[in-house]
């Protein structure tokens, strides 16, 4: 069943177009969740992706699917580090940064604004969202856009097309493993 969720909520990441996706996965029991995730973690590791449980809320698990090397590079960019440092992040590795994000999600009960940096959103748009408190955006799609609207709209269309293609391929019998573009 996780394969359906991966196709519905992570196609652009699986295809290598996006850094990461975050989505709620409905589970039955905690021990069943780990049994479900263990083989997927191995498949993802082989393809250069990662899979983390960021939060548990009742029978739902918040899953984070990411392209490992892409995320590492993005979290090392100067602008990204500056924004994250302004939010109290002190990290040396991408694993440490993810753990800080995870703890902030657990503490606040909501999504901290900087989560966009972990999903591959443009730094300018994440910063714009933070300083505007989510208001005054130029347009809204996969994220709220504060800077390059034209580029963002093209990216939104590319992600939408990817989701449609992956859904069609999955329904025609392709497995998620077959659809993951290796890093």
Short mmCIF file of C-alpha atoms in Angstrom, two decimals:
data_model
loop_
_atom_site.label_atom_id
_atom_site.label_comp_id
_atom_site.label_asym_id
_atom_site.label_seq_id
_atom_site.Cartn_x
_atom_site.Cartn_y
_atom_site.Cartn_z
CA UNK A 1 0.00 0.00 0.00
CA UNK A 2 2.92 2.39 0.62
CA UNK A 3 3.74 2.17 -3.07
CA UNK A 4 0.47 3.99 -3.93
CA UNK A 5 1.31 6.77 -1.47
CA UNK A 6 4.81 7.10 -2.90
CA UNK A 7 3.45 7.51 -6.43
CA UNK A 8 0.72 9.95 -5.34
CA UNK A 9 2.90 12.09 -3.08
CA UNK A 10 6.52 11.71 -4.19
CA UNK A 11 6.63 11.22 -7.96
CA UNK A 12 8.81 14.32 -8.65
CA UNK A 13 11.32 13.16 -6.03
CA UNK A 14 11.32 9.59 -7.34
CA UNK A 15 11.91 10.99 -10.83
CA UNK A 16 14.83 13.14 -9.66
CA UNK A 17 13.07 16.45 -10.39
CA UNK A 18 12.60 17.49 -6.76
CA UNK A 19 14.74 17.27 -3.64
CA UNK A 20 12.12 15.81 -1.33
CA UNK A 21 8.49 15.23 -0.44
CA UNK A 22 6.71 15.02 2.88
CA UNK A 23 3.38 13.24 3.29
CA UNK A 24 1.11 11.53 5.80
CA UNK A 25 0.89 7.75 5.54
CA UNK A 26 -1.96 5.97 7.33
CA UNK A 27 -0.67 2.93 9.18
CA UNK A 28 -2.29 0.18 11.19
CA UNK A 29 0.19 -0.60 13.96
CA UNK A 30 3.59 0.82 14.85
CA UNK A 31 5.39 -2.51 14.45
CA UNK A 32 3.75 -2.95 11.03
CA UNK A 33 5.06 0.49 10.01
CA UNK A 34 8.67 -0.55 10.60
CA UNK A 35 8.09 -3.83 8.75
CA UNK A 36 6.71 -1.81 5.85
CA UNK A 37 9.47 0.80 5.81
CA UNK A 38 12.52 -1.46 6.20
CA UNK A 39 12.53 -2.91 2.66
CA UNK A 40 11.70 0.52 1.19
CA UNK A 41 14.66 2.08 2.99
CA UNK A 42 16.95 -0.48 1.36
CA UNK A 43 15.47 0.09 -2.10
CA UNK A 44 15.80 3.85 -1.63
CA UNK A 45 19.37 3.61 -0.32
CA UNK A 46 20.38 1.63 -3.44
CA UNK A 47 18.90 4.38 -5.63
CA UNK A 48 20.35 7.32 -3.66
CA UNK A 49 17.23 8.25 -1.72
CA UNK A 50 16.36 8.34 1.96
CA UNK A 51 13.17 7.69 3.92
CA UNK A 52 12.50 8.98 7.44
CA UNK A 53 9.57 9.03 9.80
CA UNK A 54 9.33 12.63 10.94
CA UNK A 55 6.33 12.39 13.21
CA UNK A 56 3.66 9.98 14.42
CA UNK A 57 0.14 11.24 15.02
CA UNK A 58 -2.31 8.52 16.00
CA UNK A 59 -2.46 6.04 13.16
CA UNK A 60 -0.61 8.34 10.76
CA UNK A 61 3.10 8.66 10.11
CA UNK A 62 4.63 11.72 8.47
CA UNK A 63 7.13 10.34 5.94
CA UNK A 64 9.99 12.28 4.42
CA UNK A 65 11.35 10.97 1.10
CA UNK A 66 14.49 12.71 -0.13
CA UNK A 67 17.33 12.58 -2.63
CA UNK A 68 20.34 12.22 -0.34
CA UNK A 69 23.08 13.95 -2.33
CA UNK A 70 20.79 16.71 -3.58
CA UNK A 71 19.65 17.45 -0.03
CA UNK A 72 23.24 17.45 1.25
CA UNK A 73 24.24 20.01 -1.41
CA UNK A 74 21.22 22.22 -0.76
CA UNK A 75 21.73 22.25 3.02
CA UNK A 76 25.33 23.36 2.48
CA UNK A 77 24.43 26.40 0.36
CA UNK A 78 25.32 29.66 2.05
CA UNK A 79 21.82 31.21 1.82
CA UNK A 80 20.20 28.04 3.13
CA UNK A 81 22.61 27.81 6.07
CA UNK A 82 22.02 31.48 6.89
CA UNK A 83 18.24 31.02 6.94
CA UNK A 84 18.49 27.84 9.01
CA UNK A 85 20.94 29.43 11.45
CA UNK A 86 18.49 32.31 11.91
CA UNK A 87 15.96 29.68 13.00
CA UNK A 88 18.33 28.09 15.53
CA UNK A 89 19.82 25.28 13.43
CA UNK A 90 23.37 24.34 14.31
CA UNK A 91 24.44 21.36 12.23
CA UNK A 92 27.48 19.81 10.59
CA UNK A 93 25.74 17.07 8.59
CA UNK A 94 22.47 16.80 6.74
CA UNK A 95 21.40 14.06 9.21
CA UNK A 96 21.78 16.54 12.06
CA UNK A 97 19.73 19.13 10.16
CA UNK A 98 16.95 16.60 9.54
CA UNK A 99 16.93 15.68 13.23
CA UNK A 100 16.58 19.35 14.20
CA UNK A 101 13.68 19.71 11.75
CA UNK A 102 12.09 16.56 13.17
CA UNK A 103 12.35 17.81 16.75
CA UNK A 104 10.91 21.20 15.74
CA UNK A 105 7.95 19.43 14.11
CA UNK A 106 7.36 17.39 17.25
CA UNK A 107 7.68 20.43 19.56
CA UNK A 108 5.47 22.82 17.62
CA UNK A 109 2.85 20.37 16.44
CA UNK A 110 2.97 22.10 13.06
CA UNK A 111 5.33 22.63 10.16
CA UNK A 112 8.09 25.14 10.82
CA UNK A 113 8.42 27.63 7.96
CA UNK A 114 11.92 26.49 7.07
CA UNK A 115 10.60 23.07 6.03
CA UNK A 116 10.54 24.41 2.46
CA UNK A 117 14.35 24.36 2.42
CA UNK A 118 14.22 20.61 3.12
CA UNK A 119 11.80 20.13 0.22
CA UNK A 120 13.90 21.98 -2.34
CA UNK A 121 11.86 25.17 -2.54
CA UNK A 122 13.79 28.28 -3.62
CA UNK A 123 15.49 30.02 -0.71
CA UNK A 124 14.05 33.38 -1.72
CA UNK A 125 10.52 31.99 -1.56
CA UNK A 126 11.09 30.32 1.81
CA UNK A 127 12.52 33.56 3.20
CA UNK A 128 9.67 35.54 1.60
CA UNK A 129 7.14 33.22 3.24
CA UNK A 130 8.83 33.65 6.61
CA UNK A 131 9.04 37.44 6.57
CA UNK A 132 5.54 37.86 5.07
CA UNK A 133 4.03 35.25 7.39
CA UNK A 134 2.55 33.43 4.40
CA UNK A 135 0.82 36.52 2.97
CA UNK A 136 1.46 38.73 -0.07
CA UNK A 137 2.73 35.97 -2.37
CA UNK A 138 2.79 36.41 -6.16
CA UNK A 139 1.23 32.98 -6.75
CA UNK A 140 0.62 29.70 -5.01
CA UNK A 141 1.23 26.17 -6.28
CA UNK A 142 3.44 23.55 -4.66
CA UNK A 143 4.66 26.42 -2.48
CA UNK A 144 3.96 30.15 -2.11
CA UNK A 145 6.04 32.16 -4.56
CA UNK A 146 7.57 35.51 -3.62
CA UNK A 147 10.27 35.92 -6.27
CA UNK A 148 10.48 34.25 -9.70
CA UNK A 149 6.84 33.56 -10.53
CA UNK A 150 7.50 32.51 -14.15
CA UNK A 151 10.09 29.89 -13.17
CA UNK A 152 7.92 28.62 -10.32
CA UNK A 153 4.89 28.17 -12.58
CA UNK A 154 7.02 26.16 -15.05
CA UNK A 155 8.25 24.00 -12.17
CA UNK A 156 4.69 23.45 -10.92
CA UNK A 157 3.66 22.29 -14.41
CA UNK A 158 6.69 19.98 -14.64
CA UNK A 159 5.83 18.40 -11.27
CA UNK A 160 2.16 17.99 -12.25
CA UNK A 161 3.10 16.32 -15.55
CA UNK A 162 5.50 14.00 -13.70
CA UNK A 163 2.76 13.02 -11.25
CA UNK A 164 0.39 12.24 -14.12
CA UNK A 165 2.97 10.16 -16.01
CA UNK A 166 4.03 8.23 -12.89
CA UNK A 167 0.40 7.55 -11.97
CA UNK A 168 -0.30 6.24 -15.47
CA UNK A 169 2.83 4.06 -15.52
CA UNK A 170 2.11 2.71 -12.05
CA UNK A 171 -1.49 1.83 -12.99
CA UNK A 172 -0.21 0.08 -16.12
CA UNK A 173 1.94 -2.24 -14.00
CA UNK A 174 5.30 -0.53 -13.45
CA UNK A 175 6.60 -0.92 -9.90
CA UNK A 176 7.84 1.98 -7.79
CA UNK A 177 11.30 0.42 -7.88
CA UNK A 178 11.24 0.55 -11.68
CA UNK A 179 10.09 4.17 -11.63
CA UNK A 180 12.80 5.48 -9.29
CA UNK A 181 15.49 7.31 -11.23
CA UNK A 182 18.80 6.38 -9.63
CA UNK A 183 20.97 9.24 -8.38
#
